[in-house]
Amino acid sequence: MAVIVDDLDPARRRKCFWGEQLSSLPGVEFELVSLQKNMESRLFFNIYAYDVVIFNWCVLDGAVMYAADRAQDILAFYDDHFIQFVRRGGVVIMENQPKRWRPAQRAYDILFPGQIAVQLRETYLYGPTVQVNPRLKGHPLLQGISAPINSAYSQPPDTSWFPPGSTSPRSIEELHPTKMYTGAFQRWSKGWLPLLYTAGRENPVMLVKTEGLGLWVATTMFIASSNVHDLIESLVVGARHHSTAIRHFHAAQQRAQLLRTIGSVSIVLLLAVGLFLLLQSNLLTSKVPYGDTWAGNIAISLLFATLVSAATFLRGFLFLTWRAARNH
């Protein structure tokens, strides 16, 4: 597998915690890769030589100091290779890509344009614990993993995440190394499943999606530094070994969502039909505009059913808005 980092020189890159994590997994071979170094050497990053590709935290956040802006440009140019890699059965895992510990939307848009949205820049949400989505606890990636999942950060207190003098005092002050995530996702499109949530279950911090034979894993988490061996093994080994089961699980979730949608539409239509029959039978004694005509009764029935649907949607929207405001 390949772990994409800022630089191959440890003294010049933001710290990569994946080495010790992957070294502890039997049969796993890995290589650190710098997209920038490859370009300088005129070497194409042959993604098809790997089974799993991991983006180390912040490697795509756009930071000029670490040439992360150039990494974004390189990935944007070669994005089709990553898409084909996943479709052929590869796994792509993206750790948190924050700018000053707030997820950078641009980093996620390169591979997932218009698919997922991170929280607003003003929101600084972090924590040492994540919760499993109870609705999706049967997902193959979550088998054998106890919840909640707590950070087991084991680095010495003086461990630096940055080369000396390379980042601002503010970033150092807000580091909080025992955190498992900073920021979260607030919207995601069809096909993505929210597996892990913030400590308070407000918003997801890990989204997964199958495409072709492979799997995308997008997170606002610091997976390797959190030292959660079971989750790491599940993501880098289990995602490959259980690829068929994962695809079946996602397909079943999509069918269930389709059935829920059909059920909701059916209820609205039944409500409209029921009201129409009441109006036609004159059981409603209240004066209804144009209630003495078929067209009027149909219009009133559809209008009432639409208002009920809108009220249900509005209630959900207000709840999400209140929850987002509470997180500020």
mmCIF file of C-alpha atoms in Angstrom:
data_model
loop_
_atom_site.group_PDB
_atom_site.id
_atom_site.type_symbol
_atom_site.label_atom_id
_atom_site.label_comp_id
_atom_site.label_asym_id
_atom_site.label_seq_id
_atom_site.Cartn_x
_atom_site.Cartn_y
_atom_site.Cartn_z
ATOM 1 C CA MET A 1 0.000 0.000 0.000
ATOM 2 C CA ALA A 2 1.030 3.609 -0.475
ATOM 3 C CA VAL A 3 0.907 6.378 2.123
ATOM 4 C CA ILE A 4 1.038 9.808 0.480
ATOM 5 C CA VAL A 5 3.046 12.284 2.565
ATOM 6 C CA ASP A 6 4.370 15.829 2.171
ATOM 7 C CA ASP A 7 8.012 14.880 1.763
ATOM 8 C CA LEU A 8 10.162 11.761 1.929
ATOM 9 C CA ASP A 9 12.585 13.486 4.312
ATOM 10 C CA PRO A 10 11.176 13.080 7.869
ATOM 11 C CA ALA A 11 12.700 16.412 8.869
ATOM 12 C CA ARG A 12 10.754 18.234 6.137
ATOM 13 C CA ARG A 13 7.289 16.742 6.417
ATOM 14 C CA ARG A 14 4.438 16.835 8.847
ATOM 15 C CA LYS A 15 4.628 13.720 10.969
ATOM 16 C CA CYS A 16 3.325 10.477 9.511
ATOM 17 C CA PHE A 17 2.028 8.001 12.101
ATOM 18 C CA TRP A 18 1.180 5.294 9.592
ATOM 19 C CA GLY A 19 4.587 3.628 9.562
ATOM 20 C CA GLU A 20 4.390 2.080 13.013
ATOM 21 C CA GLN A 21 0.708 1.224 12.570
ATOM 22 C CA LEU A 22 1.178 -0.616 9.273
ATOM 23 C CA SER A 23 4.399 -2.294 10.429
ATOM 24 C CA SER A 24 2.441 -4.026 13.192
ATOM 25 C CA LEU A 25 0.071 -5.681 10.697
ATOM 26 C CA PRO A 26 1.319 -9.063 9.463
ATOM 27 C CA GLY A 27 1.731 -9.400 5.723
ATOM 28 C CA VAL A 28 1.262 -5.692 5.035
ATOM 29 C CA GLU A 29 3.856 -3.950 2.888
ATOM 30 C CA PHE A 30 3.795 -0.200 2.491
ATOM 31 C CA GLU A 31 5.691 2.648 0.912
ATOM 32 C CA LEU A 32 5.743 6.366 1.630
ATOM 33 C CA VAL A 33 5.093 8.408 -1.496
ATOM 34 C CA SER A 34 5.514 12.127 -2.170
ATOM 35 C CA LEU A 35 3.564 13.293 -5.213
ATOM 36 C CA GLN A 36 5.740 16.400 -5.379
ATOM 37 C CA LYS A 37 8.972 14.374 -5.349
ATOM 38 C CA ASN A 38 7.685 12.174 -8.142
ATOM 39 C CA MET A 39 6.878 15.206 -10.267
ATOM 40 C CA GLU A 40 10.299 16.754 -9.629
ATOM 41 C CA SER A 41 11.901 13.497 -10.762
ATOM 42 C CA ARG A 42 9.501 13.215 -13.725
ATOM 43 C CA LEU A 43 8.146 9.949 -12.322
ATOM 44 C CA PHE A 44 4.511 8.945 -12.730
ATOM 45 C CA PHE A 45 2.879 7.721 -9.520
ATOM 46 C CA ASN A 46 1.729 4.283 -10.627
ATOM 47 C CA ILE A 47 -1.262 3.954 -8.322
ATOM 48 C CA TYR A 48 -2.189 0.632 -9.953
ATOM 49 C CA ALA A 49 0.813 -1.017 -8.288
ATOM 50 C CA TYR A 50 -0.952 -0.808 -4.905
ATOM 51 C CA ASP A 51 -4.063 -2.186 -3.254
ATOM 52 C CA VAL A 52 -4.634 0.656 -0.791
ATOM 53 C CA VAL A 53 -3.718 4.344 -1.001
ATOM 54 C CA ILE A 54 -3.795 6.520 2.127
ATOM 55 C CA PHE A 55 -3.630 10.314 2.195
ATOM 56 C CA ASN A 56 -1.783 11.314 5.354
ATOM 57 C CA TRP A 57 -3.421 14.083 7.401
ATOM 58 C CA CYS A 58 -3.045 17.564 5.905
ATOM 59 C CA VAL A 59 -1.180 16.395 2.783
ATOM 60 C CA LEU A 60 -3.920 18.000 0.631
ATOM 61 C CA ASP A 61 -4.820 20.980 2.818
ATOM 62 C CA GLY A 62 -3.213 23.501 0.475
ATOM 63 C CA ALA A 63 -0.472 24.668 2.847
ATOM 64 C CA VAL A 64 2.180 26.438 0.761
ATOM 65 C CA MET A 65 4.892 25.699 3.354
ATOM 66 C CA TYR A 66 4.643 21.972 2.626
ATOM 67 C CA ALA A 67 3.772 22.316 -1.086
ATOM 68 C CA ALA A 68 0.320 20.915 -0.311
ATOM 69 C CA ASP A 69 -1.062 23.373 -2.844
ATOM 70 C CA ARG A 70 1.035 21.608 -5.465
ATOM 71 C CA ALA A 71 -0.170 18.229 -4.194
ATOM 72 C CA GLN A 72 -3.724 19.435 -4.810
ATOM 73 C CA ASP A 73 -2.851 20.412 -8.380
ATOM 74 C CA ILE A 74 -1.143 17.081 -9.053
ATOM 75 C CA LEU A 75 -4.084 15.108 -7.699
ATOM 76 C CA ALA A 76 -6.574 17.236 -9.648
ATOM 77 C CA PHE A 77 -4.663 16.455 -12.863
ATOM 78 C CA TYR A 78 -4.461 12.717 -12.175
ATOM 79 C CA ASP A 79 -7.853 12.315 -10.477
ATOM 80 C CA ASP A 80 -9.085 9.989 -13.221
ATOM 81 C CA HIS A 81 -6.391 7.467 -12.292
ATOM 82 C CA PHE A 82 -7.585 7.404 -8.694
ATOM 83 C CA ILE A 83 -11.174 6.910 -9.846
ATOM 84 C CA GLN A 84 -10.180 4.023 -12.105
ATOM 85 C CA PHE A 85 -8.059 2.586 -9.297
ATOM 86 C CA VAL A 86 -11.091 2.389 -7.016
ATOM 87 C CA ARG A 87 -13.366 1.044 -9.732
ATOM 88 C CA ARG A 88 -10.898 -1.788 -10.298
ATOM 89 C CA GLY A 89 -11.006 -2.770 -6.628
ATOM 90 C CA GLY A 90 -8.639 -0.361 -4.910
ATOM 91 C CA VAL A 91 -9.233 1.365 -1.575
ATOM 92 C CA VAL A 92 -8.576 5.064 -1.016
ATOM 93 C CA ILE A 93 -8.488 6.344 2.583
ATOM 94 C CA MET A 94 -8.376 10.079 3.216
ATOM 95 C CA GLU A 95 -7.413 11.264 6.676
ATOM 96 C CA ASN A 96 -8.467 14.713 7.886
ATOM 97 C CA GLN A 97 -7.408 17.519 5.531
ATOM 98 C CA PRO A 98 -7.744 20.635 7.710
ATOM 99 C CA LYS A 99 -6.574 24.193 7.412
ATOM 100 C CA ARG A 100 -5.785 25.302 10.973
ATOM 101 C CA TRP A 101 -7.735 22.286 12.244
ATOM 102 C CA ARG A 102 -10.901 23.134 10.285
ATOM 103 C CA PRO A 103 -11.563 20.754 7.370
ATOM 104 C CA ALA A 104 -10.602 22.316 4.032
ATOM 105 C CA GLN A 105 -13.446 21.839 1.550
ATOM 106 C CA ARG A 106 -11.111 22.159 -1.443
ATOM 107 C CA ALA A 107 -9.159 19.063 -0.373
ATOM 108 C CA TYR A 108 -12.286 16.894 -0.526
ATOM 109 C CA ASP A 109 -13.657 18.481 -3.688
ATOM 110 C CA ILE A 110 -10.758 17.245 -5.798
ATOM 111 C CA LEU A 111 -11.876 13.612 -5.713
ATOM 112 C CA PHE A 112 -15.461 14.129 -4.536
ATOM 113 C CA PRO A 113 -16.742 17.284 -6.273
ATOM 114 C CA GLY A 114 -20.208 18.239 -5.064
ATOM 115 C CA GLN A 115 -20.556 15.005 -3.075
ATOM 116 C CA ILE A 116 -19.640 15.940 0.478
ATOM 117 C CA ALA A 117 -19.550 19.196 2.436
ATOM 118 C CA VAL A 118 -17.548 19.852 5.573
ATOM 119 C CA GLN A 119 -18.612 22.133 8.404
ATOM 120 C CA LEU A 120 -18.149 25.871 8.218
ATOM 121 C CA ARG A 121 -14.711 27.328 8.879
ATOM 122 C CA GLU A 122 -15.970 29.041 12.032
ATOM 123 C CA THR A 123 -16.793 25.708 13.659
ATOM 124 C CA TYR A 124 -13.923 24.148 15.599
ATOM 125 C CA LEU A 125 -15.155 20.776 16.743
ATOM 126 C CA TYR A 126 -12.789 18.112 18.052
ATOM 127 C CA GLY A 127 -12.734 15.167 20.426
ATOM 128 C CA PRO A 128 -10.857 12.008 21.520
ATOM 129 C CA THR A 129 -13.856 9.700 20.965
ATOM 130 C CA VAL A 130 -16.034 8.710 18.021
ATOM 131 C CA GLN A 131 -19.368 6.896 18.000
ATOM 132 C CA VAL A 132 -20.497 4.102 15.699
ATOM 133 C CA ASN A 133 -23.651 4.836 13.735
ATOM 134 C CA PRO A 134 -26.115 2.375 15.345
ATOM 135 C CA ARG A 135 -28.107 2.104 12.126
ATOM 136 C CA LEU A 136 -25.013 0.868 10.284
ATOM 137 C CA LYS A 137 -23.326 -1.179 13.006
ATOM 138 C CA GLY A 138 -23.674 -4.256 10.790
ATOM 139 C CA HIS A 139 -21.290 -2.775 8.201
ATOM 140 C CA PRO A 140 -18.413 -5.218 7.491
ATOM 141 C CA LEU A 141 -15.845 -2.541 8.389
ATOM 142 C CA LEU A 142 -17.330 -2.241 11.884
ATOM 143 C CA GLN A 143 -17.410 -5.939 12.760
ATOM 144 C CA GLY A 144 -15.466 -6.718 15.930
ATOM 145 C CA ILE A 145 -14.991 -3.040 16.784
ATOM 146 C CA SER A 146 -16.351 -1.971 20.142
ATOM 147 C CA ALA A 147 -18.081 1.379 20.529
ATOM 148 C CA PRO A 148 -17.375 4.071 21.390
ATOM 149 C CA ILE A 149 -13.898 4.185 19.873
ATOM 150 C CA ASN A 150 -11.415 6.099 22.003
ATOM 151 C CA SER A 151 -8.099 7.581 20.997
ATOM 152 C CA ALA A 152 -5.118 5.639 22.329
ATOM 153 C CA TYR A 153 -2.506 8.238 21.382
ATOM 154 C CA SER A 154 0.795 6.881 22.667
ATOM 155 C CA GLN A 155 3.404 9.375 21.498
ATOM 156 C CA PRO A 156 5.694 11.097 24.028
ATOM 157 C CA PRO A 157 4.470 14.535 25.184
ATOM 158 C CA ASP A 158 7.277 16.306 23.319
ATOM 159 C CA THR A 159 6.439 14.690 19.964
ATOM 160 C CA SER A 160 6.236 17.374 17.293
ATOM 161 C CA TRP A 161 3.692 17.062 14.490
ATOM 162 C CA PHE A 162 5.491 19.741 12.453
ATOM 163 C CA PRO A 163 9.093 20.500 11.445
ATOM 164 C CA PRO A 164 10.558 23.084 13.854
ATOM 165 C CA GLY A 165 9.514 26.642 13.050
ATOM 166 C CA SER A 166 7.359 25.654 10.080
ATOM 167 C CA THR A 167 3.914 26.497 11.410
ATOM 168 C CA SER A 168 2.159 29.224 13.351
ATOM 169 C CA PRO A 169 1.875 29.372 17.169
ATOM 170 C CA ARG A 170 -1.911 29.278 16.789
ATOM 171 C CA SER A 171 -1.792 25.893 15.042
ATOM 172 C CA ILE A 172 0.450 24.539 17.792
ATOM 173 C CA GLU A 173 -1.913 25.821 20.489
ATOM 174 C CA GLU A 174 -4.911 24.139 18.846
ATOM 175 C CA LEU A 175 -3.159 20.853 18.109
ATOM 176 C CA HIS A 176 -4.703 18.682 20.895
ATOM 177 C CA PRO A 177 -2.800 15.509 19.836
ATOM 178 C CA THR A 178 -5.147 13.033 21.547
ATOM 179 C CA LYS A 179 -8.046 14.070 19.317
ATOM 180 C CA MET A 180 -9.562 11.547 16.904
ATOM 181 C CA TYR A 181 -11.140 14.178 14.686
ATOM 182 C CA THR A 182 -11.462 17.885 14.089
ATOM 183 C CA GLY A 183 -14.513 19.094 12.244
ATOM 184 C CA ALA A 184 -17.136 16.912 10.600
ATOM 185 C CA PHE A 185 -19.291 16.509 7.516
ATOM 186 C CA GLN A 186 -22.590 18.335 7.320
ATOM 187 C CA ARG A 187 -23.892 17.067 3.971
ATOM 188 C CA TRP A 188 -23.246 14.097 1.724
ATOM 189 C CA SER A 189 -24.777 12.803 -1.480
ATOM 190 C CA LYS A 190 -26.411 9.503 -2.358
ATOM 191 C CA GLY A 191 -24.176 6.468 -2.015
ATOM 192 C CA TRP A 192 -22.163 7.649 0.990
ATOM 193 C CA LEU A 193 -22.768 5.924 4.309
ATOM 194 C CA PRO A 194 -21.920 7.739 7.589
ATOM 195 C CA LEU A 195 -20.181 5.078 9.684
ATOM 196 C CA LEU A 196 -18.643 7.094 12.519
ATOM 197 C CA TYR A 197 -19.934 10.192 14.284
ATOM 198 C CA THR A 198 -18.623 12.833 16.663
ATOM 199 C CA ALA A 199 -18.703 12.075 20.380
ATOM 200 C CA GLY A 200 -22.136 13.684 20.689
ATOM 201 C CA ARG A 201 -23.453 11.950 17.545
ATOM 202 C CA GLU A 202 -24.125 15.329 15.916
ATOM 203 C CA ASN A 203 -22.323 14.873 12.580
ATOM 204 C CA PRO A 204 -20.369 12.101 10.843
ATOM 205 C CA VAL A 205 -16.579 12.066 10.761
ATOM 206 C CA MET A 206 -16.238 9.055 8.433
ATOM 207 C CA LEU A 207 -18.115 8.515 5.182
ATOM 208 C CA VAL A 208 -17.656 5.457 2.970
ATOM 209 C CA LYS A 209 -18.830 4.758 -0.565
ATOM 210 C CA THR A 210 -18.399 1.855 -2.947
ATOM 211 C CA GLU A 211 -17.619 2.469 -6.601
ATOM 212 C CA GLY A 212 -17.118 -0.384 -9.006
ATOM 213 C CA LEU A 213 -15.175 -3.042 -7.116
ATOM 214 C CA GLY A 214 -13.483 -0.657 -4.691
ATOM 215 C CA LEU A 215 -14.087 1.666 -1.777
ATOM 216 C CA TRP A 216 -13.691 5.349 -0.915
ATOM 217 C CA VAL A 217 -13.157 6.321 2.743
ATOM 218 C CA ALA A 218 -13.366 10.062 3.476
ATOM 219 C CA THR A 219 -12.796 11.245 7.032
ATOM 220 C CA THR A 220 -12.158 14.247 9.229
ATOM 221 C CA MET A 221 -10.273 11.847 11.522
ATOM 222 C CA PHE A 222 -6.657 11.384 12.555
ATOM 223 C CA ILE A 223 -6.725 7.621 12.275
ATOM 224 C CA ALA A 224 -3.096 6.580 12.586
ATOM 225 C CA SER A 225 -2.135 8.940 15.418
ATOM 226 C CA SER A 226 -5.162 7.748 17.393
ATOM 227 C CA ASN A 227 -3.526 4.319 17.548
ATOM 228 C CA VAL A 228 -6.809 2.412 17.104
ATOM 229 C CA HIS A 229 -5.442 -0.882 15.809
ATOM 230 C CA ASP A 230 -8.768 -2.655 15.225
ATOM 231 C CA LEU A 231 -10.133 0.179 13.097
ATOM 232 C CA ILE A 232 -6.886 0.553 11.158
ATOM 233 C CA GLU A 233 -6.719 -3.172 10.420
ATOM 234 C CA SER A 234 -10.353 -3.139 9.322
ATOM 235 C CA LEU A 235 -9.743 -0.221 6.948
ATOM 236 C CA VAL A 236 -6.485 -1.314 5.346
ATOM 237 C CA VAL A 237 -6.929 -5.107 5.434
ATOM 238 C CA GLY A 238 -10.630 -5.802 5.939
ATOM 239 C CA ALA A 239 -11.690 -3.386 3.196
ATOM 240 C CA ARG A 240 -9.882 -5.614 0.692
ATOM 241 C CA HIS A 241 -10.684 -9.008 2.185
ATOM 242 C CA HIS A 242 -14.384 -8.230 2.633
ATOM 243 C CA SER A 243 -14.918 -6.163 -0.511
ATOM 244 C CA THR A 244 -17.786 -8.346 -1.745
ATOM 245 C CA ALA A 245 -19.612 -8.169 1.599
ATOM 246 C CA ILE A 246 -19.113 -4.403 1.690
ATOM 247 C CA ARG A 247 -20.605 -3.957 -1.782
ATOM 248 C CA HIS A 248 -23.580 -6.131 -0.839
ATOM 249 C CA PHE A 249 -24.129 -4.125 2.346
ATOM 250 C CA HIS A 250 -24.093 -0.823 0.461
ATOM 251 C CA ALA A 251 -26.440 -2.184 -2.194
ATOM 252 C CA ALA A 252 -28.834 -3.337 0.535
ATOM 253 C CA GLN A 253 -28.758 0.134 2.112
ATOM 254 C CA GLN A 254 -29.571 1.748 -1.226
ATOM 255 C CA ARG A 255 -32.516 -0.607 -1.699
ATOM 256 C CA ALA A 256 -33.735 0.164 1.803
ATOM 257 C CA GLN A 257 -33.497 3.898 1.107
ATOM 258 C CA LEU A 258 -35.446 3.442 -2.117
ATOM 259 C CA LEU A 259 -38.153 1.549 -0.249
ATOM 260 C CA ARG A 260 -38.337 4.299 2.387
ATOM 261 C CA THR A 261 -38.729 6.899 -0.347
ATOM 262 C CA ILE A 262 -41.434 4.889 -2.071
ATOM 263 C CA GLY A 263 -43.185 4.424 1.268
ATOM 264 C CA SER A 264 -43.131 8.146 2.018
ATOM 265 C CA VAL A 265 -44.509 9.019 -1.415
ATOM 266 C CA SER A 266 -47.186 6.350 -1.057
ATOM 267 C CA ILE A 267 -48.316 7.736 2.295
ATOM 268 C CA VAL A 268 -48.656 11.229 0.830
ATOM 269 C CA LEU A 269 -50.633 9.906 -2.118
ATOM 270 C CA LEU A 270 -52.892 7.844 0.146
ATOM 271 C CA LEU A 271 -53.474 10.925 2.274
ATOM 272 C CA ALA A 272 -54.451 12.890 -0.829
ATOM 273 C CA VAL A 273 -56.780 10.121 -2.059
ATOM 274 C CA GLY A 274 -58.389 9.788 1.374
ATOM 275 C CA LEU A 275 -59.060 13.509 1.604
ATOM 276 C CA PHE A 276 -60.443 13.534 -1.939
ATOM 277 C CA LEU A 277 -62.887 10.736 -1.088
ATOM 278 C CA LEU A 278 -64.005 12.620 2.023
ATOM 279 C CA LEU A 279 -64.627 15.742 0.013
ATOM 280 C CA GLN A 280 -66.518 13.840 -2.655
ATOM 281 C CA SER A 281 -68.696 12.071 -0.097
ATOM 282 C CA ASN A 282 -69.655 15.408 1.542
ATOM 283 C CA LEU A 283 -68.664 13.989 4.949
ATOM 284 C CA LEU A 284 -66.720 17.198 5.570
ATOM 285 C CA THR A 285 -69.239 19.842 6.569
ATOM 286 C CA SER A 286 -66.822 22.773 6.376
ATOM 287 C CA LYS A 287 -67.114 24.935 3.290
ATOM 288 C CA VAL A 288 -64.230 24.121 0.959
ATOM 289 C CA PRO A 289 -63.494 26.390 -2.031
ATOM 290 C CA TYR A 290 -64.685 24.681 -5.217
ATOM 291 C CA GLY A 291 -65.655 21.668 -3.112
ATOM 292 C CA ASP A 292 -68.540 20.909 -5.400
ATOM 293 C CA THR A 293 -66.268 20.033 -8.328
ATOM 294 C CA TRP A 294 -63.905 17.130 -9.015
ATOM 295 C CA ALA A 295 -61.095 19.469 -10.036
ATOM 296 C CA GLY A 296 -61.506 21.535 -6.877
ATOM 297 C CA ASN A 297 -61.449 18.470 -4.619
ATOM 298 C CA ILE A 298 -58.391 17.069 -6.363
ATOM 299 C CA ALA A 299 -56.579 20.407 -6.045
ATOM 300 C CA ILE A 300 -57.453 20.770 -2.355
ATOM 301 C CA SER A 301 -56.405 17.164 -1.649
ATOM 302 C CA LEU A 302 -53.047 17.562 -3.341
ATOM 303 C CA LEU A 303 -52.491 20.925 -1.659
ATOM 304 C CA PHE A 304 -53.212 19.487 1.784
ATOM 305 C CA ALA A 305 -50.938 16.483 1.198
ATOM 306 C CA THR A 306 -48.187 18.811 -0.030
ATOM 307 C CA LEU A 307 -48.539 21.000 3.076
ATOM 308 C CA VAL A 308 -48.254 17.953 5.333
ATOM 309 C CA SER A 309 -45.117 16.829 3.468
ATOM 310 C CA ALA A 310 -43.643 20.339 3.649
ATOM 311 C CA ALA A 311 -44.363 20.532 7.378
ATOM 312 C CA THR A 312 -42.553 17.226 7.921
ATOM 313 C CA PHE A 313 -39.573 18.422 5.872
ATOM 314 C CA LEU A 314 -39.533 21.772 7.680
ATOM 315 C CA ARG A 315 -39.488 20.057 11.040
ATOM 316 C CA GLY A 316 -36.446 18.039 10.005
ATOM 317 C CA PHE A 317 -34.751 21.115 8.545
ATOM 318 C CA LEU A 318 -35.326 23.144 11.708
ATOM 319 C CA PHE A 319 -33.956 20.305 13.821
ATOM 320 C CA LEU A 320 -30.767 20.126 11.724
ATOM 321 C CA THR A 321 -30.400 23.917 11.839
ATOM 322 C CA TRP A 322 -30.784 23.952 15.610
ATOM 323 C CA ARG A 323 -28.257 21.141 15.950
ATOM 324 C CA ALA A 324 -25.742 22.965 13.766
ATOM 325 C CA ALA A 325 -26.214 26.202 15.737
ATOM 326 C CA ARG A 326 -25.688 24.339 18.982
ATOM 327 C CA ASN A 327 -22.317 23.082 17.708
ATOM 328 C CA HIS A 328 -20.944 26.577 17.114
#
